[in-house]
Every structure is written in C-alpha cells, then in structure tokens.
Coordinates of C-alpha atoms in Angstrom, one line a residue:
M1 CA -80.2 80.4 -96.0
N2 CA -76.8 82.0 -96.4
T3 CA -74.0 80.0 -98.1
Q4 CA -70.4 80.5 -98.9
T5 CA -67.9 78.5 -100.8
P6 CA -66.1 76.1 -98.5
L7 CA -62.4 76.7 -97.9
P8 CA -60.3 74.4 -100.1
V9 CA -59.1 71.5 -97.9
H10 CA -56.7 70.0 -100.5
S11 CA -54.7 73.2 -100.6
H12 CA -53.8 72.7 -97.0
Q13 CA -52.4 69.3 -97.5
F14 CA -48.7 68.5 -98.0
G15 CA -49.1 66.2 -101.0
S16 CA -47.8 68.6 -103.7
A17 CA -46.9 71.6 -101.6
N18 CA -43.3 70.6 -100.9
P19 CA -41.7 68.6 -103.8
M20 CA -38.2 69.1 -102.5
A21 CA -39.3 67.6 -99.1
E22 CA -40.8 64.7 -100.9
R23 CA -37.6 64.0 -102.9
N24 CA -35.3 64.4 -99.9
T25 CA -37.5 62.3 -97.7
L26 CA -37.5 59.5 -100.3
R27 CA -33.7 59.7 -100.5
A28 CA -33.5 59.5 -96.7
T29 CA -35.9 56.5 -96.6
V30 CA -33.8 54.5 -99.1
I31 CA -30.6 55.3 -97.3
T32 CA -32.1 54.4 -93.9
L33 CA -33.6 51.2 -95.2
I34 CA -30.2 50.0 -96.6
M35 CA -28.4 50.9 -93.4
M36 CA -31.1 49.2 -91.4
V37 CA -30.5 45.9 -93.3
V38 CA -26.8 46.3 -92.8
E39 CA -27.1 46.9 -89.0
V40 CA -29.6 44.2 -88.4
T41 CA -27.7 41.6 -90.4
G42 CA -24.4 42.7 -88.8
G43 CA -25.9 42.5 -85.4
Y44 CA -26.9 38.9 -85.9
W45 CA -23.6 37.8 -87.5
L46 CA -21.4 39.7 -85.0
N47 CA -23.4 38.8 -81.9
S48 CA -24.0 42.5 -81.0
M49 CA -27.3 43.3 -79.4
A50 CA -26.3 47.0 -79.3
L51 CA -25.9 46.9 -83.1
L52 CA -29.1 44.9 -83.5
A53 CA -31.0 47.3 -81.3
D54 CA -29.7 50.3 -83.3
G55 CA -30.7 48.5 -86.5
W56 CA -34.3 47.8 -85.3
H57 CA -34.5 51.3 -83.9
M58 CA -33.5 52.6 -87.3
S59 CA -36.3 50.4 -88.8
S60 CA -38.8 52.2 -86.7
H61 CA -37.7 55.5 -88.2
A62 CA -37.5 54.0 -91.7
L63 CA -41.2 53.1 -91.3
A64 CA -41.8 56.7 -90.2
L65 CA -40.0 58.1 -93.2
G66 CA -41.7 55.5 -95.5
M67 CA -45.1 56.7 -94.2
A68 CA -44.1 60.3 -94.9
V69 CA -43.1 59.4 -98.5
M70 CA -46.4 57.4 -99.0
A71 CA -48.4 60.3 -97.6
Y72 CA -46.7 62.8 -100.1
A73 CA -47.3 60.4 -103.0
M74 CA -50.8 59.3 -102.2
A75 CA -52.0 62.9 -101.4
R76 CA -50.6 64.0 -104.8
R77 CA -51.9 61.1 -106.8
L78 CA -55.4 61.0 -105.3
A79 CA -55.8 64.7 -104.7
G80 CA -58.6 64.8 -107.3
D81 CA -60.4 61.7 -106.1
K82 CA -63.8 62.8 -105.0
R83 CA -64.3 59.8 -102.8
F84 CA -62.0 61.3 -100.2
T85 CA -64.2 64.0 -98.6
F86 CA -61.3 65.7 -96.8
G87 CA -58.4 64.5 -98.8
T88 CA -56.0 61.6 -98.5
W89 CA -54.0 62.6 -95.3
K90 CA -55.5 59.8 -93.1
I91 CA -53.8 57.2 -95.4
E92 CA -50.6 58.1 -93.6
I93 CA -52.3 57.8 -90.2
L94 CA -53.7 54.4 -90.9
G95 CA -50.2 53.2 -92.1
S96 CA -48.6 54.7 -89.0
F97 CA -51.1 52.8 -86.8
S98 CA -50.4 49.5 -88.5
S99 CA -46.6 50.0 -88.5
A100 CA -46.6 50.9 -84.8
L101 CA -48.4 47.6 -83.9
L102 CA -45.7 45.7 -85.8
L103 CA -43.0 47.7 -84.0
C104 CA -44.5 46.7 -80.6
V105 CA -43.9 43.1 -81.5
V106 CA -40.3 43.9 -82.7
A107 CA -39.6 45.7 -79.4
I108 CA -40.8 42.7 -77.3
L109 CA -38.6 40.3 -79.3
M110 CA -35.6 42.6 -79.0
F111 CA -36.2 42.9 -75.2
V112 CA -36.4 39.1 -74.7
Q113 CA -33.3 38.4 -76.9
S114 CA -31.3 41.1 -75.1
V115 CA -32.2 39.7 -71.6
E116 CA -31.2 36.2 -72.7
R117 CA -27.9 37.5 -74.0
L118 CA -27.3 39.4 -70.7
F119 CA -27.3 36.1 -68.8
S120 CA -25.8 34.0 -71.6
P121 CA -23.1 36.2 -73.3
A122 CA -21.7 35.3 -76.7
P123 CA -18.4 36.5 -78.2
I124 CA -18.8 39.8 -80.0
H125 CA -16.7 40.9 -83.0
Y126 CA -16.2 44.4 -81.7
N127 CA -14.1 46.0 -84.5
E128 CA -16.6 45.1 -87.2
A129 CA -19.6 46.0 -85.0
I130 CA -18.1 49.4 -84.1
A131 CA -17.4 50.1 -87.8
I132 CA -21.0 49.4 -88.8
A133 CA -22.4 51.5 -85.9
A134 CA -20.2 54.4 -86.9
L135 CA -21.4 54.0 -90.5
G136 CA -25.0 54.0 -89.2
L137 CA -24.3 57.3 -87.3
A138 CA -22.9 58.9 -90.5
V139 CA -26.0 57.8 -92.4
N140 CA -28.3 59.3 -89.8
L141 CA -26.4 62.6 -89.9
L142 CA -26.6 62.6 -93.8
C143 CA -30.4 62.0 -93.6
A144 CA -30.8 64.7 -91.0
W145 CA -28.9 67.1 -93.3
L146 CA -31.2 66.2 -96.3
L147 CA -34.4 66.7 -94.3
R148 CA -33.2 69.8 -92.6
D149 CA -32.2 71.4 -95.9
A150 CA -35.7 70.7 -97.3
H151 CA -37.3 72.0 -94.1
D152 CA -35.3 75.3 -94.3
H153 CA -36.2 75.7 -98.0
H154 CA -39.9 75.1 -97.4
G155 CA -40.0 77.4 -94.4
H156 CA -38.2 80.1 -96.5
E157 CA -40.8 79.8 -99.2
H158 CA -43.7 80.1 -96.8
G159 CA -42.1 83.1 -95.2
H160 CA -42.6 84.9 -98.5
H161 CA -46.2 83.9 -98.9
H162 CA -47.7 84.1 -95.5
G163 CA -47.9 86.9 -92.9
H164 CA -50.2 85.4 -90.3
G165 CA -48.8 84.8 -86.9
H166 CA -49.9 81.2 -86.6
E167 CA -47.5 78.5 -87.4
H168 CA -50.4 76.1 -88.0
G169 CA -50.6 75.1 -91.6
H170 CA -47.2 76.7 -92.5
A171 CA -44.6 74.3 -91.3
D172 CA -44.5 70.9 -92.9
M173 CA -45.2 68.8 -89.8
N174 CA -44.7 65.6 -91.8
L175 CA -41.1 66.7 -92.6
R176 CA -40.5 67.9 -89.1
A177 CA -41.5 64.6 -87.6
A178 CA -39.2 62.7 -90.0
Y179 CA -36.3 65.0 -89.0
I180 CA -36.9 64.4 -85.3
H181 CA -36.9 60.6 -85.9
V182 CA -33.6 60.7 -87.7
I183 CA -32.0 62.8 -84.9
A184 CA -33.2 60.4 -82.3
D185 CA -31.8 57.5 -84.3
A186 CA -28.4 59.3 -84.4
A187 CA -28.4 59.4 -80.6
T188 CA -29.1 55.7 -80.5
S189 CA -26.2 55.0 -82.8
V190 CA -23.9 57.0 -80.4
L191 CA -25.1 54.9 -77.5
A192 CA -24.4 51.7 -79.5
I193 CA -20.9 52.9 -80.3
F194 CA -20.2 53.7 -76.6
A195 CA -21.5 50.3 -75.5
L196 CA -19.3 48.5 -78.0
L197 CA -16.2 50.6 -77.1
G198 CA -16.9 49.8 -73.4
G199 CA -17.0 46.1 -74.2
K200 CA -13.8 46.2 -76.3
L201 CA -11.6 48.5 -74.2
Y202 CA -12.8 47.6 -70.7
G203 CA -14.3 44.1 -71.0
A204 CA -17.7 45.4 -70.0
Q205 CA -19.5 42.9 -72.3
W206 CA -22.8 43.4 -70.3
L207 CA -23.0 46.9 -71.9
D208 CA -23.9 45.4 -75.3
P209 CA -27.1 43.5 -74.2
L210 CA -27.9 46.4 -71.9
M211 CA -27.9 48.7 -74.9
G212 CA -30.2 46.1 -76.6
I213 CA -32.7 46.4 -73.8
A214 CA -32.5 50.2 -73.9
G215 CA -33.1 50.1 -77.7
A216 CA -36.1 47.8 -77.2
V217 CA -37.6 50.2 -74.7
L218 CA -37.0 53.2 -77.0
V219 CA -38.7 51.4 -79.9
G220 CA -41.6 50.3 -77.7
V221 CA -42.1 53.7 -76.2
W222 CA -42.1 55.3 -79.6
A223 CA -44.5 52.7 -81.0
V224 CA -47.0 53.0 -78.1
G225 CA -46.9 56.8 -78.5
L226 CA -47.5 56.5 -82.2
I227 CA -50.4 54.1 -81.6
R228 CA -52.0 56.6 -79.2
Q229 CA -51.5 59.6 -81.5
S230 CA -52.7 57.9 -84.6
A231 CA -55.7 56.2 -82.9
R232 CA -56.9 59.6 -81.6
I233 CA -56.9 60.9 -85.1
L234 CA -58.5 57.9 -86.7
L235 CA -61.3 57.9 -84.0
D236 CA -61.7 61.7 -84.2
A237 CA -61.0 62.0 -80.5
E238 CA -59.5 65.5 -80.6
M239 CA -62.0 67.7 -78.9
D240 CA -59.3 68.6 -76.4
A241 CA -57.1 70.1 -79.1
P242 CA -56.2 73.8 -78.6
V243 CA -58.2 74.9 -81.6
V244 CA -61.4 73.8 -79.9
E245 CA -60.9 76.3 -77.1
E246 CA -60.0 78.9 -79.8
V247 CA -63.4 78.4 -81.4
R248 CA -65.1 78.8 -78.0
D249 CA -63.1 82.0 -77.4
V250 CA -64.1 83.6 -80.7
I251 CA -67.8 82.9 -80.0
R252 CA -67.5 84.1 -76.4
E253 CA -65.6 87.3 -77.2
D254 CA -67.1 88.3 -80.6
F255 CA -70.7 87.1 -80.3
P256 CA -71.7 87.4 -76.6
E257 CA -75.4 87.2 -77.4
A258 CA -74.9 83.7 -78.8
R259 CA -74.2 80.4 -77.1
I260 CA -72.8 77.2 -78.5
T261 CA -75.4 74.4 -78.6
D262 CA -73.3 71.9 -80.6
L263 CA -69.6 71.8 -81.6
H264 CA -67.7 69.2 -83.6
V265 CA -64.0 69.6 -84.5
W266 CA -61.9 66.9 -86.2
R267 CA -58.6 66.8 -87.9
V268 CA -58.4 66.4 -91.7
G269 CA -54.7 67.1 -92.2
K270 CA -51.4 68.1 -90.5
D271 CA -52.6 70.9 -88.2
A272 CA -55.7 71.3 -90.4
Y273 CA -59.2 70.9 -88.8
A274 CA -62.8 70.9 -89.9
C275 CA -65.4 72.5 -87.7
I276 CA -69.2 72.3 -87.3
V277 CA -70.7 74.7 -84.8
A278 CA -74.3 75.3 -83.9
L279 CA -75.4 78.5 -82.1
A280 CA -78.5 79.8 -80.4
S281 CA -78.6 83.6 -80.6
K282 CA -80.7 86.1 -78.7
V283 CA -80.4 88.6 -81.5
P284 CA -80.3 88.2 -85.3
L285 CA -76.9 86.9 -86.2
S286 CA -75.3 86.2 -89.6
P287 CA -73.7 82.7 -89.9
A288 CA -71.3 84.1 -92.5
A289 CA -70.0 86.7 -89.9
V290 CA -69.3 83.9 -87.4
R291 CA -67.6 81.9 -90.1
S292 CA -65.5 84.8 -91.1
A293 CA -64.5 85.4 -87.5
L294 CA -63.5 81.8 -87.0
G295 CA -61.5 82.0 -90.3
I296 CA -58.7 84.0 -88.6
H297 CA -57.5 80.6 -87.3
E298 CA -55.8 79.2 -90.3
E299 CA -55.9 75.6 -89.0
L300 CA -59.7 75.7 -89.5
V301 CA -59.8 74.8 -93.2
H302 CA -63.5 73.9 -93.4
I303 CA -66.1 75.6 -91.3
T304 CA -69.9 75.1 -91.1
V305 CA -71.9 77.5 -88.9
E306 CA -75.6 77.0 -88.0
V307 CA -77.5 79.7 -86.2
Q308 CA -80.9 79.4 -84.5
E309 CA -82.5 82.9 -84.7
P310 CA -84.7 84.3 -81.9
D311 CA -87.8 83.5 -83.9
G312 CA -86.8 79.9 -84.1
S313 CA -85.6 80.0 -87.8
M314 CA -82.3 78.5 -88.9
A315 CA -79.5 80.0 -90.9
L316 CA -76.5 78.2 -92.3
A317 CA -73.1 79.2 -93.7
S318 CA -70.7 76.4 -94.9

C-alpha cells in the first residue's frame, strides 16, 4: 500500500486567509443593516412600497453579508476542531439555505402588499422617501467600495504567491459574492428613486407599488437561486461540476490503460473539492502517480486514489 500525506484542506479555506476582507465585510454588514432598518421603517411610515421593497431587498443582501462574516469568523475560530472533517465552510451554506427560506416568505408578503397598494393607493411622502432612497444608494456605493478595496488587495497578494493558471482557490469567492450583492442592491435603489421621482413629478403613483412588486420578484428570484445552490452543496449533488470532467480527462489522457470504476467528487470549500477515484488498470500503475497528476488542478484539495492491479491486488494513495 502506498500512502501520502493528504493535502491540507484548512489552508484552502477563507477563514483566516483574508483578514482585511473579514474586517471590511463586517463594516459593510453593519452599515447595510442600519440602512435596511431605516428604509423598511421609512417605507411603512411614508407609505412607499418602492422604499419598502428597496429596504427588504437590502435585507437579503445584509443576510448574504452576514453569512460571509459568520463564515470568516467560524472558519477561523473552529479551524482546529477535529470534529469538522473538511473544515467549517458548510456552516455558511447551512446559514444561507435557512436565510433563503425566510427571504421567500418576505418576498411573498412584499408582493401581496404591493398588489394591494396598486389597487388601493395611499398618499406617499415623496420628499422624505426620495431622501432615504438616495441615502440608501450612497450606503450601497460605500459598501461596494469597501468590498472592492479588500478584493483588490487580496487579489494583489495572491498574485505574488501563486503562478498557476487556475483562478480556482485564488479569488475569495465569498468576498466576490458579497460585492455582487451590494452592486445589485445599488441598482434597486436607483429604480426606487426613479419610481418616487415619477410619482412626485408626473403623478404616476402606480410606479411606487409597481417597484414594490419588482423588488419582491428580485428578492424571490435571488432567494430561490440561493436555495438551489446551497441545497446542491449540502446534498453533495455536484457531480456535474467542471472539475469532475477534468478528473476524467486526466485519467483518459495520462493513464490510457486505466479506466474509472468509481468516482466521487464533492465540495468542501469555496471552489475546493475532495475526490475519491477508483481505477482498474491493465498494467501496473502507481496510485501516487495518479494522485500527483490530478494535483495540477488546485481546486482538488483532498485526493484519494485506489488502483486495482492486473493481478487483482489493490493499491491506495490518499
């Protein structure tokens, strides 16, 4: 039996690898939560469904940012806990799944309220609502700047330490996702401002509840997408990931005398996968050589190779 030391899974996680990102994501989370409360409260008091929709849409991204912060903190705090076989990354995924279920309920309530307001309009305090929406846009742009600054800094550091062509494992996908959420929320704030301006300047009061409906749909679509994505990871339903075909390509091209009899690939971190592959070979084959060949794909952070030799014996490298 041939053995090798497993690749260190924890070193591929983001828990302590990007302290600047953790700090800036926490700042963005606090700012976003405060602005969310202001917009939701203002939306109710000022009778603006557009402002309310923007606030709830901001809440969806506050949850995303909060999950990112929790993931950073938990991965760092529990990095040495041996109960977590592949680290603590799935804590974030479980939290995201739970939050997305809650957001689906929020989206339904937003939609129902906006439709009711469309047919039963109420007076809107446009000046105050526009001011709050503009403040919300400024907050989103500030958060985007914070997250972008950390992303650029992190990418610059990795540029000095890695020369491999793959982006897998280099970019902080946790931070990138948070940045995209904030940019999307900024776009929603712009739509809310236009809806309120249209109502104030042209009397198009129907734009406000229409924006509420649009916001509800956006939150619902985002939540359903997050449910699907997180459920796939939690259920290890990722055998259609590109890395699986990369594993098959390596075996097919580098070891033509071998065939795959069993293959399991599942995610253990952001763009980090574990792999178990069983081969039947017509010629003597070193499992360590197969493992080394698969190691060129940096997203494979833990690889186990089992080879059935021509004489029926088994060899293992993990």
